[in-house]
Coordinates of C-alpha atoms (C1' of nucleotides) in Angstrom, one line a residue:
Chain A
M1 CA 31.8 -5.1 9.9
R2 CA 29.9 -4.2 13.0
A3 CA 27.4 -7.1 12.6
L4 CA 30.2 -9.5 13.5
Y5 CA 30.1 -8.3 17.1
H6 CA 26.4 -8.8 17.1
Y7 CA 26.7 -12.4 15.8
D8 CA 29.3 -13.0 18.4
E9 CA 27.0 -11.7 21.2
I10 CA 24.1 -13.9 20.2
G11 CA 26.3 -16.8 19.7
L12 CA 25.5 -17.2 16.0
L13 CA 29.1 -16.8 14.8
V14 CA 31.8 -16.8 17.4
A15 CA 35.4 -16.5 16.2
S16 CA 37.0 -19.9 17.0
E17 CA 40.3 -18.3 18.1
R18 CA 41.5 -15.2 19.8
T19 CA 44.9 -13.7 19.7
P20 CA 46.6 -13.5 23.2
S21 CA 45.6 -9.8 23.2
G22 CA 41.9 -10.6 22.6
H23 CA 41.5 -9.8 18.9
R24 CA 39.1 -12.2 17.1
R25 CA 40.7 -14.5 14.6
Y26 CA 38.2 -16.0 12.1
T27 CA 39.3 -19.3 10.7
E28 CA 38.5 -20.5 7.2
R29 CA 35.5 -22.5 8.7
D30 CA 34.3 -19.3 10.4
L31 CA 34.5 -17.4 7.2
R32 CA 32.4 -20.0 5.3
R33 CA 29.9 -19.9 8.1
L34 CA 29.8 -16.2 7.8
Y35 CA 29.1 -16.5 4.1
R36 CA 26.2 -18.7 4.8
V37 CA 24.8 -16.4 7.4
R38 CA 25.1 -13.4 5.1
A39 CA 23.5 -15.2 2.2
L40 CA 20.6 -16.5 4.3
R41 CA 20.1 -13.0 5.9
G42 CA 20.1 -11.6 2.4
L43 CA 17.2 -13.9 1.6
G44 CA 15.2 -12.3 4.4
L45 CA 15.5 -14.9 7.1
S46 CA 15.8 -13.8 10.7
L47 CA 19.0 -14.5 12.6
E48 CA 17.2 -17.0 14.7
E49 CA 16.1 -19.0 11.6
V50 CA 19.6 -18.8 10.2
A51 CA 21.0 -20.1 13.5
D52 CA 18.4 -22.9 13.5
V53 CA 19.0 -23.9 9.9
L54 CA 22.8 -23.9 10.3
A55 CA 22.4 -26.1 13.3
D56 CA 19.9 -28.5 11.7
S57 CA 21.3 -28.8 8.3
A58 CA 24.0 -31.2 9.5
D59 CA 21.5 -33.9 10.5
D60 CA 18.4 -32.8 8.6
P61 CA 19.2 -31.8 5.0
E62 CA 15.5 -31.0 4.3
S63 CA 15.3 -28.2 6.9
L64 CA 16.9 -25.7 4.6
R65 CA 14.6 -26.5 1.7
A66 CA 11.6 -26.4 4.1
L67 CA 12.7 -23.0 5.5
L68 CA 13.2 -21.5 2.0
A69 CA 9.8 -22.8 0.9
E70 CA 8.3 -21.2 4.0
Q71 CA 10.1 -18.0 3.3
L72 CA 8.8 -17.9 -0.2
R73 CA 5.3 -18.2 1.2
R74 CA 5.9 -15.4 3.6
L75 CA 7.2 -13.2 0.8
D76 CA 4.1 -13.9 -1.2
E77 CA 2.0 -12.8 1.8
H78 CA 4.1 -9.7 2.2
A79 CA 3.8 -8.9 -1.4
E80 CA 0.0 -9.2 -1.2
R81 CA -0.2 -6.8 1.8
I82 CA 1.9 -4.4 -0.2
G83 CA -0.5 -4.8 -3.1
V84 CA -3.5 -4.0 -0.9
L85 CA -1.8 -0.8 0.3
R86 CA -0.9 0.2 -3.2
R87 CA -4.5 -0.2 -4.4
R88 CA -5.8 1.7 -1.4
I89 CA -3.4 4.6 -1.8
G90 CA -4.1 4.6 -5.6
D91 CA -7.8 4.9 -4.9
L92 CA -7.3 7.7 -2.5
L93 CA -5.1 9.6 -4.9
R94 CA -7.7 9.2 -7.6
Q95 CA -10.4 10.3 -5.3
A96 CA -8.3 13.3 -4.3
G97 CA -8.1 14.3 -8.0
D98 CA -11.8 14.0 -8.7
P99 CA -14.0 16.7 -10.3
Y100 CA -15.2 18.1 -6.9
G101 CA -11.8 19.8 -6.8
P102 CA -8.8 19.2 -4.6
D103 CA -10.5 19.3 -1.3
P104 CA -8.0 18.0 1.3
E105 CA -10.6 18.1 4.0
R106 CA -12.7 15.6 2.2
L107 CA -9.6 13.4 1.8
M108 CA -9.0 13.6 5.5
T109 CA -12.6 12.7 6.2
T110 CA -12.3 9.7 3.9
L111 CA -9.3 8.6 6.0
E112 CA -11.5 8.9 9.1
V113 CA -14.2 6.8 7.6
M114 CA -11.7 4.2 6.6
S115 CA -10.4 4.0 10.1
V116 CA -13.9 3.8 11.6
F117 CA -14.8 1.2 9.0
E118 CA -11.9 -1.0 10.1
T119 CA -12.8 -0.7 13.7
Y120 CA -16.4 -1.9 13.2
F121 CA -15.9 -4.7 10.6
T122 CA -13.5 -7.5 10.8
E123 CA -11.1 -8.0 7.9
E124 CA -13.2 -10.9 6.6
Q125 CA -16.4 -8.8 6.7
R126 CA -14.7 -6.0 4.8
G127 CA -13.7 -8.6 2.2
R128 CA -17.3 -9.7 1.8
L129 CA -18.6 -6.2 1.6
A130 CA -16.0 -5.4 -1.1
E131 CA -17.1 -8.5 -3.0
R132 CA -20.7 -7.3 -2.9
R133 CA -19.8 -3.9 -4.0
E134 CA -17.8 -5.3 -6.9
A135 CA -20.8 -7.5 -7.8
L136 CA -23.0 -4.4 -8.0
G137 CA -20.5 -2.7 -10.2
P138 CA -19.9 1.0 -10.4
E139 CA -23.3 1.8 -11.9
G140 CA -25.1 -0.3 -9.3
V141 CA -23.3 1.5 -6.5
E142 CA -24.0 4.9 -8.1
A143 CA -27.7 4.0 -8.5
A144 CA -27.9 2.9 -4.8
R145 CA -26.2 6.1 -3.8
R146 CA -28.9 8.2 -5.6
E147 CA -31.7 6.2 -4.2
W148 CA -30.2 6.5 -0.8
A149 CA -29.9 10.3 -1.2
G150 CA -33.7 10.3 -1.9
L151 CA -34.3 8.3 1.3
V152 CA -32.2 10.7 3.3
E153 CA -34.1 13.7 2.0
E154 CA -37.3 12.0 2.8
G155 CA -36.2 11.2 6.3
L156 CA -35.1 14.7 6.9
R157 CA -38.5 16.0 5.7
H158 CA -40.2 13.5 8.1
L159 CA -38.0 14.9 10.9
A160 CA -38.8 18.5 10.0
D161 CA -42.5 17.7 9.8
G162 CA -42.4 16.2 13.2
I163 CA -43.7 12.8 12.1
P164 CA -43.2 10.5 15.0
A165 CA -40.9 7.5 14.8
D166 CA -43.7 5.0 15.2
D167 CA -45.7 6.4 12.3
P168 CA -46.2 3.9 9.5
R169 CA -44.5 6.3 7.1
A170 CA -41.3 6.2 9.2
R171 CA -41.5 2.5 9.5
D172 CA -41.9 2.2 5.8
L173 CA -38.9 4.4 5.3
V174 CA -36.8 2.2 7.5
R175 CA -37.9 -0.8 5.6
R176 CA -36.8 0.7 2.3
W177 CA -33.6 2.0 3.9
D178 CA -32.7 -1.4 5.2
A179 CA -33.6 -3.1 1.9
L180 CA -31.3 -0.7 0.1
A181 CA -28.5 -1.3 2.6
G182 CA -29.1 -5.0 2.2
R183 CA -27.8 -4.9 -1.4
F184 CA -24.4 -4.2 0.0
H185 CA -24.4 -6.9 2.7
P186 CA -23.6 -10.6 2.1
E187 CA -26.3 -13.3 2.1
G188 CA -27.5 -15.1 5.2
P189 CA -26.5 -14.6 8.8
A190 CA -23.2 -13.0 7.8
G191 CA -25.3 -10.3 6.2
A192 CA -27.2 -9.8 9.4
E193 CA -24.0 -9.4 11.2
T194 CA -22.5 -6.8 8.9
A195 CA -25.8 -5.0 8.9
A196 CA -25.8 -4.9 12.7
A197 CA -22.2 -3.7 12.7
A198 CA -23.0 -1.0 10.2
R199 CA -25.9 0.2 12.4
R200 CA -23.6 0.3 15.4
M201 CA -21.0 2.2 13.4
W202 CA -23.6 4.8 12.3
R203 CA -25.0 5.2 15.8
D204 CA -21.5 5.7 17.4
N205 CA -19.9 7.7 14.6
S206 CA -22.5 9.6 12.6
A207 CA -20.3 12.7 13.0
E208 CA -17.3 11.3 11.3
I209 CA -19.2 9.5 8.6
G210 CA -21.6 12.4 8.1
G211 CA -18.6 14.7 7.4
S212 CA -18.1 13.1 4.0
L213 CA -21.7 13.6 3.0
P214 CA -23.5 16.5 1.5
W215 CA -25.7 17.0 4.5
P216 CA -24.8 18.6 7.8
A217 CA -23.4 16.1 10.2
E218 CA -25.7 16.9 13.1
R219 CA -28.8 16.5 10.9
M220 CA -27.5 13.1 9.8
A221 CA -27.0 12.2 13.4
G222 CA -30.6 13.2 14.2
L223 CA -31.8 11.1 11.2
V224 CA -29.9 8.1 12.3
A225 CA -31.3 8.3 15.8
Y226 CA -34.8 8.8 14.3
L227 CA -34.4 5.7 12.1
E228 CA -33.1 3.7 15.1
Q229 CA -36.3 4.6 17.0
A230 CA -38.5 3.7 14.1
R231 CA -36.7 0.4 13.8
Q232 CA -37.3 -0.3 17.5
A233 CA -41.0 0.6 17.1
G234 CA -41.4 -1.6 14.0
Chain B
M1 CA -5.4 0.5 23.1
R2 CA -1.8 0.6 24.3
A3 CA -0.7 2.8 21.3
L4 CA -2.5 5.7 22.8
Y5 CA 0.1 6.0 25.5
H6 CA 2.7 5.9 22.9
Y7 CA 1.1 8.7 20.9
D8 CA 0.8 10.7 24.0
E9 CA 4.4 10.2 24.9
I10 CA 5.7 11.4 21.5
G11 CA 3.2 14.2 21.4
L12 CA 1.3 13.0 18.3
L13 CA -2.0 12.7 20.1
V14 CA -2.4 14.1 23.5
A15 CA -5.8 13.9 25.2
S16 CA -7.0 17.5 25.4
E17 CA -8.4 16.9 28.9
R18 CA -7.7 15.0 32.0
T19 CA -10.2 14.2 34.8
P20 CA -9.1 15.5 38.2
S21 CA -7.8 12.0 39.0
G22 CA -5.6 12.0 35.9
H23 CA -7.5 9.8 33.5
R24 CA -7.3 10.9 29.9
R25 CA -10.4 12.3 28.3
Y26 CA -10.5 12.2 24.5
T27 CA -12.7 14.8 23.0
E28 CA -14.5 14.5 19.8
R29 CA -11.7 16.4 18.1
D30 CA -9.1 14.0 19.6
L31 CA -11.1 11.1 18.3
R32 CA -11.1 12.4 14.8
R33 CA -7.4 13.0 15.0
L34 CA -7.0 9.4 16.2
Y35 CA -8.9 8.2 13.2
R36 CA -6.7 10.1 10.9
V37 CA -3.6 8.8 12.6
R38 CA -4.8 5.2 12.5
A39 CA -5.8 5.4 8.8
L40 CA -2.5 7.0 7.8
R41 CA -0.5 4.4 9.9
G42 CA -2.6 1.7 8.1
L43 CA -1.3 3.0 4.8
G44 CA 2.2 2.3 6.0
L45 CA 3.3 5.8 7.0
S46 CA 5.6 6.4 9.9
L47 CA 4.4 8.2 13.0
E48 CA 6.7 11.0 12.2
E49 CA 5.2 11.4 8.7
V50 CA 1.8 11.2 10.1
A51 CA 2.6 14.0 12.6
D52 CA 4.1 16.1 9.8
V53 CA 1.2 15.7 7.5
L54 CA -1.4 16.4 10.2
A55 CA 0.5 19.5 11.1
D56 CA 1.0 20.7 7.5
S57 CA -2.3 19.8 6.0
A58 CA -3.9 22.9 7.6
D59 CA -1.9 25.3 5.5
D60 CA -0.6 23.1 2.8
P61 CA -3.3 20.9 1.3
E62 CA -0.9 19.4 -1.2
S63 CA 1.4 17.8 1.4
L64 CA -0.9 14.9 2.0
R65 CA -1.2 14.1 -1.7
A66 CA 2.6 14.4 -2.1
L67 CA 3.2 12.1 0.9
L68 CA 0.8 9.5 -0.5
A69 CA 2.4 9.6 -3.9
E70 CA 5.8 9.2 -2.2
Q71 CA 4.5 6.3 -0.2
L72 CA 3.2 4.7 -3.4
R73 CA 6.7 4.9 -4.9
R74 CA 8.2 3.4 -1.8
L75 CA 5.8 0.5 -1.8
D76 CA 6.7 -0.1 -5.5
E77 CA 10.3 -0.3 -4.5
H78 CA 9.6 -2.5 -1.7
A79 CA 7.5 -4.8 -3.9
E80 CA 10.4 -5.0 -6.3
R81 CA 12.8 -6.0 -3.6
I82 CA 10.4 -8.7 -2.6
G83 CA 10.2 -9.9 -6.2
V84 CA 14.0 -10.1 -6.4
L85 CA 14.1 -12.3 -3.2
R86 CA 11.2 -14.4 -4.5
R87 CA 13.1 -15.1 -7.7
R88 CA 16.3 -15.9 -5.9
I89 CA 14.7 -18.3 -3.5
G90 CA 12.8 -19.8 -6.4
D91 CA 16.0 -20.4 -8.3
L92 CA 17.6 -22.0 -5.2
L93 CA 14.7 -24.3 -4.7
R94 CA 14.8 -25.3 -8.3
Q95 CA 18.5 -26.0 -8.1
A96 CA 18.0 -27.9 -4.9
G97 CA 15.7 -30.3 -6.8
D98 CA 17.9 -30.8 -9.8
P99 CA 19.0 -34.3 -11.2
Y100 CA 22.2 -34.4 -9.2
G101 CA 20.0 -35.4 -6.3
P102 CA 19.1 -33.4 -3.1
D103 CA 22.5 -32.5 -2.0
P104 CA 22.1 -29.9 0.8
E105 CA 25.9 -29.4 0.9
R106 CA 25.8 -28.1 -2.6
L107 CA 23.0 -25.8 -1.7
M108 CA 25.0 -24.4 1.2
T109 CA 28.0 -23.9 -1.1
T110 CA 25.8 -22.1 -3.5
L111 CA 24.8 -19.8 -0.7
E112 CA 28.4 -19.1 0.1
V113 CA 29.1 -18.3 -3.5
M114 CA 26.2 -15.9 -3.5
S115 CA 27.6 -14.1 -0.5
V116 CA 31.1 -13.9 -1.9
F117 CA 29.6 -12.7 -5.2
E118 CA 27.8 -9.9 -3.4
T119 CA 31.0 -8.9 -1.6
Y120 CA 33.1 -8.5 -4.7
F121 CA 30.6 -7.0 -7.2
T122 CA 28.5 -3.9 -6.6
E123 CA 24.8 -4.2 -7.1
E124 CA 25.1 -2.4 -10.4
Q125 CA 27.8 -4.8 -11.6
R126 CA 25.7 -7.8 -10.6
G127 CA 22.9 -6.3 -12.7
R128 CA 25.1 -6.0 -15.8
L129 CA 26.4 -9.5 -15.3
A130 CA 22.8 -10.8 -15.1
E131 CA 21.9 -8.9 -18.3
R132 CA 24.8 -10.5 -20.1
R133 CA 23.9 -14.0 -18.8
E134 CA 20.4 -13.4 -20.0
A135 CA 21.6 -12.3 -23.4
L136 CA 23.6 -15.5 -23.7
G137 CA 20.5 -17.5 -22.9
P138 CA 20.5 -20.9 -21.1
E139 CA 22.1 -22.7 -24.0
G140 CA 24.8 -20.1 -24.3
V141 CA 25.6 -20.4 -20.6
E142 CA 25.6 -24.2 -20.8
A143 CA 27.9 -24.1 -23.9
A144 CA 30.3 -21.8 -22.0
R145 CA 30.2 -24.0 -19.0
R146 CA 31.3 -27.0 -21.1
E147 CA 34.0 -25.1 -22.8
W148 CA 35.2 -23.9 -19.5
A149 CA 35.3 -27.5 -18.1
G150 CA 37.6 -28.3 -21.0
L151 CA 39.9 -25.4 -20.2
V152 CA 40.0 -26.5 -16.5
E153 CA 40.9 -30.0 -17.5
E154 CA 43.6 -28.7 -19.8
G155 CA 45.0 -26.4 -17.1
L156 CA 45.1 -29.2 -14.5
R157 CA 47.0 -31.4 -17.0
H158 CA 49.5 -28.6 -17.6
L159 CA 49.9 -28.3 -13.9
A160 CA 50.4 -32.1 -13.5
D161 CA 52.8 -32.1 -16.4
G162 CA 54.9 -29.4 -14.7
I163 CA 54.5 -27.0 -17.6
P164 CA 55.8 -23.6 -16.3
A165 CA 53.5 -20.6 -16.1
D166 CA 55.5 -18.6 -18.7
D167 CA 55.2 -21.4 -21.3
P168 CA 53.4 -20.3 -24.4
R169 CA 50.9 -23.1 -23.9
A170 CA 50.0 -21.7 -20.5
R171 CA 49.7 -18.2 -21.9
D172 CA 47.5 -19.4 -24.7
L173 CA 45.3 -21.1 -22.1
V174 CA 45.0 -17.9 -20.2
R175 CA 44.1 -16.1 -23.4
R176 CA 41.2 -18.5 -24.2
W177 CA 40.2 -18.6 -20.5
D178 CA 39.8 -14.8 -20.4
A179 CA 38.1 -14.7 -23.8
L180 CA 35.6 -17.2 -22.5
A181 CA 35.0 -15.2 -19.3
G182 CA 34.7 -12.1 -21.5
R183 CA 31.4 -13.4 -22.8
F184 CA 29.9 -12.8 -19.4
H185 CA 31.3 -9.4 -18.8
P186 CA 29.8 -6.1 -20.1
E187 CA 31.4 -4.1 -22.9
G188 CA 34.1 -1.5 -22.4
P189 CA 35.8 -0.4 -19.2
A190 CA 32.9 -1.7 -17.1
G191 CA 33.8 -5.1 -18.4
A192 CA 37.4 -4.7 -17.4
E193 CA 36.3 -3.7 -13.9
T194 CA 34.0 -6.7 -13.5
A195 CA 36.7 -9.0 -14.9
A196 CA 39.2 -7.6 -12.4
A197 CA 36.7 -8.0 -9.6
A198 CA 36.1 -11.6 -10.7
R199 CA 39.9 -12.4 -10.6
R200 CA 40.2 -10.9 -7.1
M201 CA 37.2 -13.0 -6.1
W202 CA 38.8 -16.2 -7.4
R203 CA 42.2 -15.4 -5.9
D204 CA 40.8 -14.7 -2.4
N205 CA 38.0 -17.3 -2.3
S206 CA 38.9 -20.2 -4.6
A207 CA 38.0 -22.6 -1.7
E208 CA 34.4 -21.4 -1.3
I209 CA 33.8 -21.1 -5.0
G210 CA 35.6 -24.4 -5.8
G211 CA 33.4 -26.2 -3.4
S212 CA 30.5 -26.0 -5.8
L213 CA 32.6 -27.4 -8.7
P214 CA 33.3 -31.0 -9.8
W215 CA 37.0 -30.6 -9.1
P216 CA 38.7 -30.7 -5.7
A217 CA 38.9 -27.2 -4.2
E218 CA 42.6 -27.3 -3.5
R219 CA 43.4 -28.3 -7.1
M220 CA 41.2 -25.4 -8.3
A221 CA 43.1 -23.0 -6.0
G222 CA 46.4 -24.3 -7.5
L223 CA 45.0 -23.7 -11.0
V224 CA 43.9 -20.2 -10.2
A225 CA 47.3 -19.3 -8.9
Y226 CA 48.9 -20.9 -11.9
L227 CA 46.7 -18.9 -14.3
E228 CA 47.5 -15.8 -12.3
Q229 CA 51.2 -16.4 -12.8
A230 CA 50.7 -17.0 -16.5
R231 CA 48.7 -13.8 -16.8
Q232 CA 51.5 -11.9 -15.1
A233 CA 54.1 -13.5 -17.4
G234 CA 52.1 -12.8 -20.5
Chain C
dC1 C1' -18.6 -1.1 51.5
dT2 C1' -16.7 -4.1 48.6
dT3 C1' -15.2 -5.9 44.5
dG4 C1' -13.6 -6.2 40.0
dA5 C1' -12.6 -3.8 35.9
dA6 C1' -10.4 0.0 34.0
dC7 C1' -6.9 3.2 34.2
dC8 C1' -2.5 5.3 35.7
dT9 C1' 3.0 5.6 35.6
dC10 C1' 7.3 3.4 35.1
dC11 C1' 10.3 0.2 33.1
dC12 C1' 12.2 -3.6 30.3
dG13 C1' 12.0 -6.2 25.8
dT14 C1' 11.6 -6.8 20.8
dC15 C1' 15.1 -7.0 15.9
dG16 C1' 19.4 -6.1 13.6
dG17 C1' 22.4 -3.8 14.2
dG18 C1' 24.6 1.9 14.2
dG19 C1' 27.4 5.1 16.4
dG20 C1' 30.4 6.7 19.6
dA21 C1' 33.5 6.9 24.0
dG22 C1' 37.5 5.5 25.8
dG23 C1' 41.0 2.2 25.9
dT24 C1' 44.5 -1.3 23.9
dC25 C1' 47.1 -3.5 20.1
dG26 C1' 49.9 -4.0 15.9
dT27 C1' 52.8 -2.3 12.6
dA28 C1' 55.4 0.9 9.7
dG29 C1' 58.4 4.6 9.4
dC30 C1' 62.1 7.3 11.5
Chain D
dG1 C1' 63.7 2.4 20.4
dC2 C1' 60.1 5.7 19.7
dT3 C1' 56.1 7.4 17.8
dA4 C1' 52.3 7.8 14.9
dC5 C1' 48.2 6.0 13.2
dG6 C1' 44.9 2.7 12.2
dA7 C1' 42.6 -1.3 13.6
dC8 C1' 40.6 -3.6 17.1
dC9 C1' 38.6 -4.2 21.9
dT10 C1' 34.5 -3.6 25.4
dC11 C1' 30.6 -1.1 27.1
dC12 C1' 26.7 1.6 26.5
dC13 C1' 22.9 4.2 24.5
dC14 C1' 20.0 4.8 20.1
dC15 C1' 16.4 3.7 16.4
dG16 C1' 10.4 2.3 15.6
dA17 C1' 6.2 1.3 17.3
dC18 C1' 4.7 -0.5 20.4
dG19 C1' 3.8 -5.2 23.9
dG20 C1' 3.8 -6.9 28.4
dG21 C1' 3.9 -6.6 33.1
dA22 C1' 4.5 -4.7 38.0
dG23 C1' 2.5 -2.1 41.3
dG24 C1' -0.7 1.4 42.5
dT25 C1' -5.2 4.4 41.9
dT26 C1' -9.9 5.3 40.5
dC27 C1' -14.5 4.2 38.9
dA28 C1' -19.0 2.1 38.6
dA29 C1' -22.0 -1.5 39.9
dG30 C1' -24.0 -4.4 43.4

DNA sequence: CTTGAACCTCCCGTCGGGGGAGGTCGTAGC
DNA sequence: GCTACGACCTCCCCCGACGGGAGGTTCAAG
């Protein structure tokens, strides 16, 4: 087995004897040590941990139990990360097979949005947002989406009509816009933070996010800038 | 981000422009490509797969879906491997806390036996053996263990009494011994193979396996050799 | 003009080995 | 005694996806 040379190199398992010509001779004790190493490796421990536990177990019988308990915890963590990925990919595949037809461009855009999302929100914030979305339920999200589409149309009309950003109608639109967004943000100061992060995200990346929407990306970019102005003016 | 240099090196994401002084300038298109790369990486795909799917997705819209489906399958596999490890470690910890007291030496010996076990049986064979053990149930296993202890005592007495290996009593002991072992082996030729592997394992490693038993390892080694002789004689 | 941050290239390290080159050793058959 | 042939030896480069740092250049602000 090639690994034996590796174990020798790092000093984890050195053959106790050598023949005069230099061939390694593994004694019975060496073999038993090898079995322990292999078994512990098979449980997912690193070679360093294996070395430590084999060194410690002589004077500290608890170290092995502690290490195994720790490993169990790490495996649980790992399993959960895998579960998260599974759910995400499952969602993507389901979205990819939705009634709008198999539009791979949309799938790609969704990927972009995911990435941007992860750049602007911390993992914790994403967790909170997911909780809120879950609390709203699918119908709540759908309702908000429709309301929001109305607000977008209204904003685009304002823009086309040349209504200035400090006009009361623009400020009122911003108020309703932010209230709608507020449904998705957590309560208290945490909500203010996610809301601010969301605005930064929109400001910097309206093109990427807009790509997944039914309106032209550049018009959405204009609208976002317009709302930002109105918010400043308000 | 350091990864950008790496993506550049492997040609996955090369900045379309450079300033005269050599600084990378990422265009809007580059950025969107970066978002896709990051998102796909975040789903656990390798950079090679990301590169492939970004190259293919232009003319083969299905490749992304296929890759995601494949990835889902791999994650399932991975999750199952983790589940196996979890169960194994859980069993070990439970054994470590059993009424015989916290004997770390026994735990170590169990590890050795695990390793030897994995060397002599293929993964498939181990699966069959686990099935059989499950079919017997805990009480069946316990009953067999007690019967087996009786056979061991009987064999050790034969040895002490100097009964030769070709004596009918020895051959009868072997017959009952093998019948008992047979409960744990699968049916048909597969069972013969696992039984042969088990005998090889005992012959080569009676010390390691014997260490986890209530009898001295060297006496068990003698018994195994004795039974082997009796089997040849029979 | 200076200064500090940002960026550049180049190189070594991670983890657990795999694979191969090129040489030596051990043993079995003739 | 000779000759195969396999098993073993050391040394070195390879994988993935970057991280970290050395040592040098460039940029933007004051």
